[in-house]
Amino acid sequence: MSNIKKEDNVVISTAKINGRLISSFIRTTLPLLVAALLLLLCSNPLAAQNAPDTVTIKLPYDGPEMRFKAVHLGISEKNFFASKKITLGSREGSQSYKERLVDTMLSGSFIGKRKNGKSDWLYYLGETEVSRGQWNSIMRWMNRQKGKSLSAQGSDNPLLPQTGATVAEIYRFIEGLNTWMLQEQSSRLPKLYNAKAFCRLPTEAEWAFAARGGIEVNKNVFDRPHPYSEDLGKHEWHKGNSSGTMRKCGSIELANPVGLKDMLGNVEELTVSLFSPEYQQGRFGQFVIRGNNYSDFSGDFNVAHRTEFASHDQQGKLRHPSKVGFRLALSTSIASTGKLGRELDKEFDNYVSSLALPKPGLTGHSSPAQQAEDNCREYSKREADRFKTDIEDKKSEISRLLRLRNKDQVALSEKEQNNLELQNRKKELEAQIHDLQKQLKARPTPDVAKALQQKLRQAEVEKQGLREDLVRLKKIAIDSGPLPFFENESEVSKQRQQIKDLKQQIAVLPSLKEWEKLQQDFDKLQKENQASELNLSKKQVKERFFIDEGNRKQQKIAELEQNLKQKQQTVEDLERRLSDSEKKIAENANFAKIAEKRYLEALMRQAYTNAYNAYEELVKRQVIYLPEKDSASQIQAEKAYSQACQYIHDYWQLVVKMAQTQPALFPEVKQDVSEWLRKGEKENLFSGECKTQDGQQFLSPIQRKSLGLIERHVRQVRNGRSRLPDDLIDSFIDQPEFQ
């Protein structure tokens, strides 16, 4: 029993120790681990995000699925408001107010991984335009949710783009799609912290950045009218390849660099942005339409092309444009991410302090027109530098070709000299051969020599026989007297003549030694002749080779000259384009200057009017109303003071806007306005008060004097004082310019 109790005590003690250790771990170590984990997650918010490259949404009633492609921005900053500065508009020096160059900022709504593994801000755009089948599936689902019929807009081809919808109908479709996604496809939606994705129309900047190729192309390609190096017809539907008819969504052969199809062609696309000449200009119209359509020529396709949507015709009827469709973007709500308001305030302060804001900033220190002009100049300067670099490269290539040509010409001259020497040598050999041939012709051939040798042997035999006959005849004549068979002397003479002729023939024939020597000479000449013919054949082959080589060199020189001519033509084209670009820069600069001058003049006229009105109200308050002690006068005094405050606030806003314009324009505009006011004085149009008499407006010299006040305040704003001075209202009529 004692042993059992001891063991039980050990078990109980061990359990107590373990319980204390666990309790201590929960009180001390576990909170530290949780805090470390939270710190790790909060210290690197980007690491917790991983939005996919493609998001696929299934639609009700087995409708065509909707695919969204990630458009990366190349921003690795951890700041919640991190953004990318992009330049939009036409790089071709367009004079249209719709396509001027302008800078703007573009931010992402999600964080994902790029191909290099780095975290990056991104947003999503639909791979294609919204199709009729996708439209009908959502509309049928919405009708069913409301207890209506399942019918929807009919379609002869559900894969064609949905066109002809009004803005209200499009927003109703987007509302239904967001409801469907959040209720039925929530697990497929990417998130940013606590904020889930939702659909909307893309902004103009989002559309244009993706249409230009985003960060998937270099800057030169990004600035082109379109980002395609090969045939446009492989990427976009236009009049040349569509036969002037609308095509199915995504049926084009190739996507653009970020994986989107039909961005520039097939149908034009509605955006969520309001139409304005530039993003900071201030005057806005209806929605912006981007892109071209299937009935446009390929030469008219340009990423910068933009038009304004017209919702109604002149008779007030709703328009249903048959060539305008839309594609959707995925985004997230800023306020739904789970970040507190003070956290967002801090993030935005960090963003502002990082000087990430574009021109103009929060208060503005440069004009939109100046910004557009600077952008145009910067782009044109880059183009000019690129052209000059190309020209230098072409000139270097031409110099290399000229050196090669000169080298080939020297080699050709050497070959020609060698050919001349070979031709002279050939003539010498031909002369030697001719002499040999003459010698050979003067001498007998081997057959003739053999025949002559045979005849010589026969002649020797006959000669010996004749000699023997002659000796025999002489002996007979001596012994017997005249022979009876010789009838007369003439017969004897004839025989003698024959013998004499035979002796002459024998005498002219060479001896056997001479014939042998002649044969040796002939064999020698024949060998020399064969050697000469062989040497001549070799020389002729070599001469033919040099002639062919010379012809090849001459042909290469001709090709080099043609290439040189083409390079020179290219250089001339580049120089001409550079000249045209510089002319366009000058035209744009002059246009921007005139526009900004008019803008500044309008601001200045409005500013001196507000300054005068404020001055008048304050003078009335001080001189007329305050000396009177009755309540009505006091009310009038307060009213005059309130109006003066409003005038001065409006005046200061105009001063801030004038400070955003080019400083060099201010003196010129001020001089023009001052001369106009001074001319009015000379024409006796001024009086001491601003009043209406007989329908004519009378002005005060205070307005002309206020120009100096405006100039001083503009200078202060440019030096950093953007807020309205606290003492300006109370001291307004005492300003030195009014004295």
XYZ file of C-alpha atoms in Angstrom:
739
model
C 0.000 0.000 0.000
C 2.850 2.321 0.805
C 4.350 1.794 -2.632
C 1.041 2.585 -4.315
C 0.651 5.768 -2.327
C 4.162 6.894 -3.233
C 3.484 6.351 -6.931
C 0.179 8.214 -6.676
C 1.923 11.108 -4.980
C 4.514 11.233 -7.772
C 1.794 11.287 -10.429
C -0.134 13.969 -8.588
C 3.017 16.108 -8.176
C 3.905 15.724 -11.844
C 0.386 16.770 -12.878
C 0.568 19.821 -10.654
C 3.947 20.813 -12.111
C 2.660 20.387 -15.684
C -0.421 22.438 -14.856
C 1.712 25.233 -13.472
C 3.991 25.157 -16.540
C 1.003 25.323 -18.893
C -0.527 28.157 -16.892
C 2.768 30.032 -16.945
C 3.100 29.471 -20.709
C -0.419 30.826 -21.298
C 0.235 33.899 -19.129
C 3.677 34.812 -20.495
C 4.929 33.051 -23.602
C 1.666 32.736 -25.570
C 0.879 36.494 -25.553
C 4.411 37.191 -26.742
C 4.021 34.746 -29.622
C 0.652 36.230 -30.603
C 2.073 39.739 -30.443
C 5.066 38.709 -32.538
C 2.775 37.124 -35.105
C 0.589 40.242 -35.267
C 3.674 42.422 -35.526
C 4.984 40.295 -38.369
C 1.694 40.539 -40.231
C 1.318 44.273 -39.664
C 4.933 45.102 -40.438
C 4.655 43.679 -43.954
C 1.082 44.053 -45.215
C 2.130 43.217 -48.767
C 3.199 39.722 -47.751
C -0.342 38.834 -46.742
C -1.735 39.589 -50.190
C -1.535 37.402 -53.254
C -4.060 38.370 -55.918
C -4.023 35.917 -58.877
C -3.149 36.898 -62.444
C -6.565 35.778 -63.714
C -9.965 35.899 -61.988
C -12.767 33.788 -63.478
C -16.408 34.451 -62.550
C -19.087 31.902 -63.427
C -22.460 33.384 -64.361
C -25.992 32.076 -63.714
C -27.865 29.835 -66.135
C -24.561 28.551 -67.553
C -23.865 31.915 -69.120
C -20.439 32.593 -70.661
C -17.935 32.966 -67.828
C -16.300 36.327 -67.236
C -12.498 36.513 -67.047
C -10.453 39.387 -65.627
C -6.717 39.906 -66.259
C -4.336 41.533 -63.776
C -2.718 44.772 -64.944
C 0.451 45.284 -62.897
C 1.724 48.793 -62.190
C 5.331 48.097 -61.212
C 4.878 49.757 -57.781
C 6.598 47.889 -54.968
C 5.946 50.577 -52.328
C 4.163 49.532 -49.143
C 2.213 52.786 -48.851
C -1.543 52.257 -49.090
C -1.846 55.211 -51.490
C 1.175 54.302 -53.616
C 0.617 55.386 -57.200
C 2.331 55.603 -60.561
C 2.715 58.751 -62.660
C 1.726 58.152 -66.276
C 1.473 60.397 -69.327
C -1.617 60.077 -71.485
C -2.630 61.719 -74.732
C -1.286 61.808 -78.265
C 2.502 61.731 -78.781
C 2.057 62.741 -82.423
C 1.506 66.442 -81.671
C -2.287 66.316 -82.112
C -3.937 69.739 -82.245
C -7.267 68.313 -81.021
C -8.284 69.510 -77.565
C -9.325 65.905 -76.874
C -5.863 64.347 -77.193
C -3.367 66.741 -75.598
C -0.595 65.299 -73.436
C -1.397 65.272 -69.721
C 0.102 63.686 -66.606
C -2.038 61.822 -64.094
C -1.636 59.283 -61.298
C -2.725 55.641 -61.395
C -3.069 53.353 -58.372
C -3.874 49.704 -57.857
C -6.652 48.042 -55.872
C -4.952 44.710 -55.149
C -1.507 43.326 -54.383
C -0.097 40.302 -56.184
C 3.084 38.681 -57.387
C 4.745 39.572 -60.656
C 6.643 37.045 -62.774
C 9.875 38.003 -60.994
C 8.315 37.103 -57.636
C 8.101 40.687 -56.353
C 4.935 42.068 -54.770
C 3.196 44.681 -56.866
C 0.067 46.809 -56.913
C -2.397 45.878 -59.661
C -5.951 46.243 -60.889
C -8.118 43.997 -63.061
C -9.731 44.580 -66.450
C -12.079 42.274 -68.326
C -10.284 40.100 -70.862
C -12.944 41.093 -73.426
C -15.914 43.413 -73.693
C -19.091 42.261 -71.935
C -20.928 39.939 -74.337
C -24.651 39.681 -75.000
C -24.737 36.249 -73.392
C -23.153 37.568 -70.178
C -25.556 40.505 -70.163
C -28.617 38.271 -70.594
C -27.602 35.785 -67.889
C -27.292 38.534 -65.250
C -30.461 40.316 -66.359
C -32.463 37.055 -66.201
C -31.098 36.342 -62.725
C -32.035 39.833 -61.534
C -35.544 39.473 -62.909
C -35.930 36.177 -61.096
C -34.790 37.746 -57.820
C -37.565 40.292 -58.222
C -40.132 37.645 -59.116
C -40.313 38.673 -62.734
C -40.161 36.615 -65.884
C -36.861 34.997 -66.810
C -36.929 36.667 -70.194
C -34.174 39.059 -71.128
C -33.000 40.875 -74.201
C -32.872 38.482 -77.121
C -29.672 37.881 -79.003
C -28.957 36.220 -82.287
C -25.377 35.615 -81.174
C -24.572 35.573 -77.419
C -20.831 35.990 -78.097
C -21.163 39.403 -79.774
C -20.386 42.488 -77.641
C -23.308 44.029 -75.767
C -23.901 47.427 -77.405
C -26.704 49.973 -77.524
C -27.200 50.098 -73.741
C -27.792 53.370 -71.921
C -25.629 54.386 -68.967
C -28.483 53.606 -66.571
C -28.904 50.125 -68.053
C -25.170 49.474 -67.772
C -25.174 50.488 -64.099
C -28.197 48.256 -63.481
C -26.258 45.352 -65.038
C -23.212 46.151 -62.869
C -25.425 46.266 -59.765
C -26.819 42.834 -60.563
C -23.378 41.409 -61.356
C -21.943 42.655 -58.042
C -24.888 41.151 -56.158
C -24.390 37.811 -57.922
C -20.633 37.784 -57.312
C -20.849 38.661 -53.610
C -23.634 36.125 -52.984
C -22.649 33.237 -55.248
C -18.993 33.721 -56.267
C -17.502 35.259 -53.141
C -14.762 32.636 -52.847
C -13.486 33.505 -56.335
C -13.076 37.225 -55.629
C -9.643 38.675 -54.793
C -9.321 40.825 -51.656
C -7.282 43.685 -50.268
C -7.191 43.147 -46.500
C -10.917 42.976 -45.581
C -12.215 44.535 -48.805
C -13.574 42.174 -51.444
C -13.520 42.984 -55.133
C -16.448 44.587 -56.905
C -17.122 45.453 -60.553
C -17.290 48.916 -62.073
C -16.490 50.656 -65.327
C -12.748 51.360 -65.676
C -11.392 54.868 -65.348
C -9.957 56.471 -68.442
C -6.432 56.198 -67.003
C -6.888 52.481 -66.217
C -8.162 51.818 -69.732
C -5.412 53.810 -71.489
C -2.563 52.335 -69.392
C -3.677 48.776 -70.202
C -4.325 49.609 -73.873
C -0.757 50.924 -74.244
C 0.697 47.681 -72.852
C 1.350 48.766 -69.262
C 4.690 47.758 -67.794
C 4.919 44.812 -70.205
C 6.361 47.132 -72.895
C 9.218 49.628 -72.867
C 8.698 53.385 -72.916
C 9.151 53.724 -76.676
C 6.426 51.151 -77.351
C 4.194 52.676 -74.638
C 4.336 56.028 -76.469
C 3.348 54.593 -79.866
C -0.153 54.916 -81.395
C -0.575 51.216 -80.574
C 1.714 48.681 -78.828
C 1.919 46.154 -81.673
C 5.086 45.602 -83.691
C 3.458 43.226 -86.188
C 0.281 43.530 -88.249
C -2.503 45.404 -86.412
C -5.025 42.997 -87.922
C -3.705 40.159 -85.749
C -4.665 42.059 -82.574
C -7.628 44.309 -83.373
C -10.760 44.160 -85.533
C -10.885 47.075 -87.998
C -12.568 47.721 -91.325
C -9.826 45.965 -93.268
C -10.098 42.583 -91.518
C -13.674 42.572 -90.170
C -15.442 43.278 -93.494
C -17.168 46.147 -91.695
C -19.146 43.887 -89.307
C -19.066 43.358 -85.547
C -17.106 40.276 -84.450
C -17.398 37.893 -81.481
C -15.776 38.905 -78.206
C -12.223 37.578 -77.985
C -12.253 36.064 -81.478
C -9.194 38.055 -82.583
C -6.020 35.992 -83.024
C -3.696 37.667 -80.490
C -4.156 39.614 -77.240
C -2.361 42.830 -76.367
C 0.820 42.773 -74.181
C -1.160 42.572 -70.892
C -3.425 39.766 -72.158
C -6.516 41.794 -73.137
C -8.364 41.401 -76.438
C -10.225 43.939 -78.616
C -8.939 46.881 -76.564
C -8.707 49.240 -79.538
C -11.075 47.649 -82.042
C -14.358 45.793 -82.609
C -16.490 48.224 -80.516
C -15.719 51.441 -78.670
C -15.772 51.225 -74.865
C -17.431 53.370 -72.202
C -15.430 54.433 -69.131
C -16.460 55.785 -65.739
C -14.486 59.023 -66.243
C -16.182 62.288 -67.170
C -15.055 63.958 -70.375
C -12.725 66.952 -69.994
C -9.957 68.424 -72.178
C -7.510 67.441 -69.435
C -7.830 65.908 -65.991
C -7.227 69.150 -64.046
C -8.898 71.606 -66.423
C -12.090 71.797 -64.370
C -14.831 71.645 -67.009
C -16.480 68.244 -67.369
C -19.068 66.850 -69.743
C -20.546 63.373 -70.084
C -18.737 60.037 -69.932
C -15.593 59.288 -71.940
C -15.581 56.714 -74.742
C -12.221 55.172 -75.651
C -10.999 53.110 -78.597
C -12.092 52.629 -82.193
C -14.575 50.233 -83.803
C -14.886 47.696 -86.596
C -15.876 50.326 -89.188
C -12.739 52.468 -88.712
C -9.709 52.180 -90.983
C -6.560 50.731 -89.422
C -4.662 53.976 -90.045
C -7.089 55.805 -87.718
C -6.399 53.498 -84.758
C -4.685 55.351 -81.912
C -4.620 54.682 -78.172
C -5.117 58.411 -77.570
C -8.437 58.462 -79.478
C -11.278 59.584 -77.185
C -14.804 60.899 -77.687
C -17.635 62.144 -75.482
C -20.701 59.988 -74.877
C -24.007 61.638 -75.849
C -26.906 60.190 -73.848
C -29.698 61.997 -75.762
C -30.233 63.288 -79.266
C -31.376 66.811 -80.163
C -35.039 65.817 -79.715
C -34.400 64.543 -76.189
C -34.642 60.862 -77.049
C -32.325 58.334 -75.451
C -29.520 57.217 -77.739
C -28.573 53.564 -78.097
C -25.168 53.675 -79.876
C -24.732 50.447 -81.806
C -20.919 50.648 -81.867
C -20.329 51.427 -78.167
C -19.884 48.602 -75.675
C -18.039 48.325 -72.370
C -15.661 46.154 -70.399
C -15.481 45.980 -66.613
C -12.809 46.498 -63.987
C -12.376 44.877 -60.570
C -11.640 47.254 -57.717
C -11.915 47.487 -53.908
C -13.490 50.004 -51.583
C -10.963 52.178 -49.736
C -13.049 52.491 -46.570
C -13.788 48.739 -46.383
C -10.202 47.533 -46.119
C -10.346 47.491 -42.329
C -7.892 50.337 -41.851
C -8.908 53.019 -39.356
C -9.430 56.602 -40.406
C -6.324 57.786 -38.561
C -4.299 55.049 -40.264
C -5.491 56.232 -43.661
C -4.719 59.826 -42.673
C -1.181 58.815 -41.746
C -0.748 56.814 -44.948
C -1.895 59.767 -47.048
C 0.385 62.176 -45.156
C 3.307 59.860 -45.895
C 2.270 59.776 -49.529
C 2.114 63.573 -49.737
C 5.451 63.997 -47.951
C 7.081 61.593 -50.404
C 6.418 64.166 -53.165
C 4.506 61.540 -55.075
C 1.809 63.984 -56.114
C 1.941 65.198 -59.707
C 1.691 68.733 -60.936
C -0.445 70.514 -59.811
C -0.183 69.417 -56.171
C -2.667 69.967 -53.359
C -2.329 73.748 -53.629
C -0.742 73.828 -57.055
C 2.467 75.413 -58.207
C 2.197 75.004 -61.965
C -0.510 75.332 -64.555
C -2.096 72.428 -66.463
C -1.332 74.181 -69.734
C 2.321 74.586 -68.757
C 2.392 70.946 -67.692
C 0.982 69.842 -71.047
C 3.486 72.024 -72.863
C 6.377 70.643 -70.793
C 5.222 67.090 -71.434
C 4.995 67.743 -75.159
C 8.469 69.261 -75.152
C 9.872 66.398 -73.104
C 8.385 63.812 -75.444
C 9.535 65.685 -78.523
C 13.011 66.048 -77.031
C 13.132 62.300 -76.384
C 12.002 61.655 -79.945
C 14.572 64.119 -81.273
C 17.331 62.489 -79.206
C 16.246 59.080 -80.456
C 16.243 60.326 -84.046
C 19.691 61.850 -83.588
C 20.974 58.595 -82.125
C 19.506 56.714 -85.077
C 21.115 59.199 -87.458
C 24.505 58.764 -85.781
C 24.113 54.989 -85.980
C 23.193 55.226 -89.656
C 26.128 57.539 -90.337
C 28.474 55.110 -88.587
C 27.063 52.301 -90.701
C 27.507 54.400 -93.837
C 31.123 55.196 -92.868
C 31.776 51.504 -92.338
C 30.244 50.694 -95.701
C 32.297 53.430 -97.375
C 35.490 52.070 -95.827
C 34.544 48.594 -96.960
C 33.723 49.936 -100.403
C 37.076 51.738 -100.660
C 38.862 48.614 -99.498
C 37.042 46.561 -102.106
C 37.819 49.149 -104.771
C 41.545 48.935 -103.916
C 41.357 45.152 -104.051
C 39.494 45.398 -107.332
C 42.172 47.710 -108.738
C 44.819 45.174 -107.745
C 42.809 42.425 -109.392
C 42.400 44.514 -112.521
C 46.182 45.116 -112.579
C 46.739 41.382 -112.212
C 44.240 40.761 -114.988
C 46.107 43.227 -117.219
C 49.416 41.457 -116.534
C 47.769 38.112 -117.240
C 46.366 39.429 -120.499
C 49.835 40.685 -121.547
C 51.353 37.346 -120.609
C 48.606 35.642 -122.559
C 49.472 37.697 -125.636
C 53.148 36.774 -125.272
C 52.235 33.100 -125.012
C 49.973 33.383 -128.022
C 52.845 34.948 -130.012
C 55.179 32.125 -128.978
C 52.568 29.562 -129.915
C 52.102 31.281 -133.275
C 55.853 31.102 -133.946
C 55.943 27.458 -132.978
C 53.011 26.749 -135.227
C 54.800 28.473 -138.152
C 57.917 26.437 -137.489
C 55.892 23.272 -137.315
C 54.136 24.107 -140.571
C 57.524 24.683 -142.322
C 58.730 21.276 -141.249
C 57.343 17.918 -142.310
C 55.063 16.010 -140.091
C 56.155 12.623 -138.711
C 54.152 10.788 -141.379
C 55.738 12.827 -144.162
C 59.136 12.255 -142.617
C 58.587 8.501 -142.552
C 57.391 8.516 -146.175
C 60.444 10.556 -147.177
C 62.688 8.122 -145.326
C 61.048 5.245 -147.181
C 61.478 7.010 -150.492
C 65.091 7.766 -149.539
C 65.783 4.117 -148.971
C 64.143 3.200 -152.290
C 66.067 5.982 -154.013
C 69.329 4.663 -152.541
C 68.482 1.206 -153.821
C 67.506 2.535 -157.263
C 70.591 4.759 -157.311
C 72.801 1.804 -156.629
C 71.031 -0.229 -159.306
C 71.361 2.612 -161.809
C 75.038 2.963 -161.055
C 75.502 -0.711 -161.585
C 73.531 -0.529 -164.853
C 75.526 2.507 -165.932
C 78.826 0.740 -165.289
C 77.581 -2.291 -167.077
C 76.377 -0.250 -170.056
C 79.594 1.680 -170.289
C 81.520 -1.567 -170.277
C 79.363 -2.985 -173.028
C 79.761 0.200 -175.058
C 83.473 0.096 -174.807
C 83.671 -3.553 -175.649
C 81.087 -3.791 -178.368
C 80.653 -0.339 -179.810
C 77.147 1.052 -180.398
C 74.416 -1.104 -179.075
C 71.996 -2.444 -181.582
C 68.918 -1.726 -179.427
C 69.665 2.079 -179.235
C 68.104 3.361 -182.338
C 69.333 6.885 -182.088
C 71.081 9.396 -179.889
C 67.895 10.981 -178.556
C 66.967 7.851 -176.706
C 70.301 7.890 -174.986
C 69.897 11.566 -174.166
C 66.533 10.808 -172.653
C 67.993 8.120 -170.479
C 70.764 10.425 -169.434
C 68.286 13.145 -168.544
C 66.331 10.709 -166.401
C 69.482 9.728 -164.610
C 70.371 13.381 -164.141
C 66.925 14.134 -162.704
C 67.146 11.189 -160.418
C 70.544 12.385 -159.191
C 69.072 15.827 -158.513
C 66.230 14.284 -156.514
C 68.699 12.215 -154.571
C 70.866 15.267 -153.992
C 68.056 17.318 -152.398
C 66.942 14.531 -150.075
C 68.438 14.838 -146.566
C 70.636 12.229 -145.211
C 69.496 9.760 -142.556
C 71.251 11.705 -139.783
C 69.518 14.883 -140.834
C 66.170 13.079 -140.741
C 66.879 11.816 -137.217
C 67.867 15.316 -136.085
C 64.737 16.706 -137.702
C 62.667 14.114 -135.835
C 64.262 15.072 -132.505
C 63.599 18.769 -133.130
C 60.020 17.949 -133.994
C 59.519 15.915 -130.786
C 61.041 18.728 -128.742
C 58.816 21.334 -130.355
C 55.808 19.119 -129.824
C 56.570 18.812 -126.077
C 57.102 22.567 -125.817
C 53.819 23.088 -127.601
C 51.981 20.782 -125.182
C 53.586 22.511 -122.161
C 52.663 25.908 -123.593
C 49.073 24.813 -124.156
C 48.863 23.461 -120.562
C 50.319 26.687 -119.134
C 47.970 28.711 -121.284
C 45.010 26.673 -120.023
C 46.034 27.307 -116.392
C 46.448 31.004 -117.067
C 43.050 31.143 -118.728
C 41.417 29.403 -115.726
C 43.130 31.795 -113.328
C 42.164 34.742 -115.493
C 38.552 33.540 -115.509
C 38.631 33.279 -111.702
C 39.927 36.843 -111.334
C 37.359 38.103 -113.804
C 34.551 36.348 -111.881
C 35.952 37.632 -108.578
C 36.068 41.125 -110.008
C 32.464 40.821 -111.147
C 31.411 39.663 -107.668
C 33.244 42.572 -106.072
C 31.637 44.958 -108.509
C 28.218 43.504 -107.701
C 28.913 43.836 -103.977
C 29.947 47.448 -104.475
C 26.686 48.061 -106.334
C 24.759 46.487 -103.445
C 26.697 48.592 -100.939
C 25.963 51.707 -102.951
C 22.265 50.801 -102.979
C 22.350 50.125 -99.237
C 24.158 53.412 -98.705
C 21.509 55.195 -100.722
C 18.775 53.616 -98.614
C 20.569 54.558 -95.394
C 20.970 58.117 -96.601
C 17.260 58.194 -97.461
C 16.471 56.910 -93.963
C 18.642 59.632 -92.454
C 16.858 62.234 -94.564
C 13.495 60.859 -93.421
C 14.604 60.967 -89.786
C 15.874 64.510 -90.160
C 12.605 65.507 -91.809
C 10.604 63.912 -89.002
C 12.804 65.671 -86.476
C 12.170 68.970 -88.234
C 8.416 68.312 -88.295
C 8.514 67.379 -84.619
C 10.327 70.592 -83.747
C 7.748 72.584 -85.732
C 4.929 70.862 -83.878
C 6.670 71.607 -80.588
C 6.830 75.265 -81.522
C 3.174 75.280 -82.609
C 2.047 73.540 -79.419
C 4.151 75.855 -77.292
C 2.652 78.921 -78.970
C -0.866 77.513 -78.684
C -0.379 76.686 -74.992
C 1.049 80.138 -74.332
C -1.909 81.880 -75.999
C -4.425 79.695 -74.157
C -2.755 80.236 -70.797
C -2.453 83.967 -71.428
C -6.206 84.195 -72.036
C -6.837 82.070 -68.965
C -4.636 84.341 -66.842
C -6.314 87.466 -68.222
C -9.763 86.094 -67.317
C -8.570 85.271 -63.793
C -7.022 88.722 -63.410
C -10.164 90.552 -64.551
C -12.278 88.539 -62.148
C -9.761 89.081 -59.348
C -9.611 92.871 -59.675
C -13.426 92.937 -59.824
C -13.656 90.962 -56.560
C -10.971 93.158 -55.016
C -12.886 96.299 -55.945
C -16.200 94.878 -54.674
C -14.593 93.926 -51.356
C -12.998 97.374 -51.107
C -16.337 99.076 -51.809
C -18.233 97.011 -49.213
C -15.603 97.671 -46.555
C -15.606 101.415 -47.332
C -19.404 101.526 -47.109
C -19.266 99.691 -43.809
C -16.643 101.993 -42.358
C -17.822 105.328 -43.766
C -21.603 104.961 -44.043
C -22.970 102.244 -41.766
C -20.747 102.161 -38.677
C -21.078 105.910 -37.836
C -24.837 105.405 -37.667
C -25.885 103.889 -34.362
C -29.316 102.572 -35.353
C -29.903 98.837 -35.646
C -30.663 98.957 -39.371
C -27.264 100.485 -40.091
C -25.588 97.887 -37.906
C -27.322 95.128 -39.852
C -26.209 96.737 -43.113
C -22.664 96.968 -41.733
C -22.626 93.266 -40.850
C -24.043 92.400 -44.253
C -21.420 94.522 -46.011
C -18.661 92.883 -43.948
C -19.973 89.405 -44.780
C -20.086 90.215 -48.484
C -16.571 91.681 -48.332
C -15.304 88.489 -46.680
C -16.820 86.407 -49.460
C -15.325 88.676 -52.129
C -11.880 88.466 -50.508
C -12.057 84.675 -50.204
C -13.019 84.417 -53.880
C -10.259 86.903 -54.700
C -7.672 84.785 -52.900
C -8.740 81.602 -54.712
C -8.222 83.436 -57.991
C -4.789 84.572 -56.790
C -3.836 80.952 -56.029
C -4.928 79.924 -59.533
C -2.925 82.763 -61.087
C 0.115 81.611 -59.123
C -0.117 78.292 -60.959
C 0.432 79.953 -64.336
C 3.755 80.795 -65.973
C 5.459 83.662 -64.112
C 6.734 85.125 -67.383
C 3.176 85.744 -68.611
C 2.010 87.786 -65.621
C 3.762 91.120 -66.405
C 2.560 91.027 -70.011
C -1.054 90.286 -69.090
C -0.971 92.850 -66.290
C 0.293 95.482 -68.737
C -2.493 94.685 -71.223
C -5.214 94.833 -68.558
C -3.750 98.020 -67.091
C -3.679 99.685 -70.508
C -7.272 98.658 -71.087
C -8.317 100.220 -67.762
C -6.210 103.320 -68.393
C -7.808 103.714 -71.804
C -11.168 103.666 -70.084
C -10.025 106.522 -67.866
C -9.031 108.590 -70.887
C -12.408 107.947 -72.456
C -13.971 109.279 -69.268
C -15.629 105.958 -68.420
C -14.513 106.089 -64.790
C -16.062 107.686 -61.762
C -15.475 107.378 -58.046
C -18.008 104.605 -57.563
C -19.071 101.426 -59.327
C -22.643 102.047 -60.366
C -24.988 101.783 -63.289
C -26.171 104.933 -64.964
C -28.309 104.901 -68.103
C -27.371 101.261 -68.692
C -23.616 101.986 -68.792
C -21.159 100.424 -66.351
C -18.803 102.868 -64.628
C -15.551 101.555 -63.139
C -13.265 102.787 -60.391
C -9.506 103.498 -60.515
C -9.328 101.142 -57.545
C -9.607 98.291 -60.035
C -6.449 99.380 -61.840
C -4.646 99.938 -58.534
C -5.650 96.458 -57.374
C -3.447 94.987 -60.130
C -0.403 95.793 -58.012
C -2.034 94.138 -55.006
C -2.761 91.055 -57.119
C 0.856 90.932 -58.274
C 2.164 91.109 -54.706
C -0.174 88.382 -53.480
C 0.642 86.117 -56.445
C 4.321 86.497 -55.603
C 3.615 85.534 -51.980
C 1.714 82.394 -53.046
C 4.566 81.375 -55.333
C 6.936 81.775 -52.395
C 4.895 79.259 -50.384
C 2.165 81.304 -48.692
C -0.920 79.590 -50.091
C -3.381 80.298 -47.269
C -5.376 83.505 -46.948
C -3.613 85.841 -44.471
C -5.638 86.197 -41.282
C -5.365 89.998 -41.209
C -6.075 90.620 -44.892
C -9.822 91.229 -44.502
C -9.523 93.780 -41.699
C -6.615 95.569 -43.374
C -7.830 95.266 -46.949
C -8.740 98.930 -47.536
C -5.441 99.989 -45.963
C -3.287 98.083 -48.436
C -0.549 100.368 -49.834
C -1.623 99.746 -53.436
C -4.986 101.457 -52.732
C -3.425 104.597 -51.244
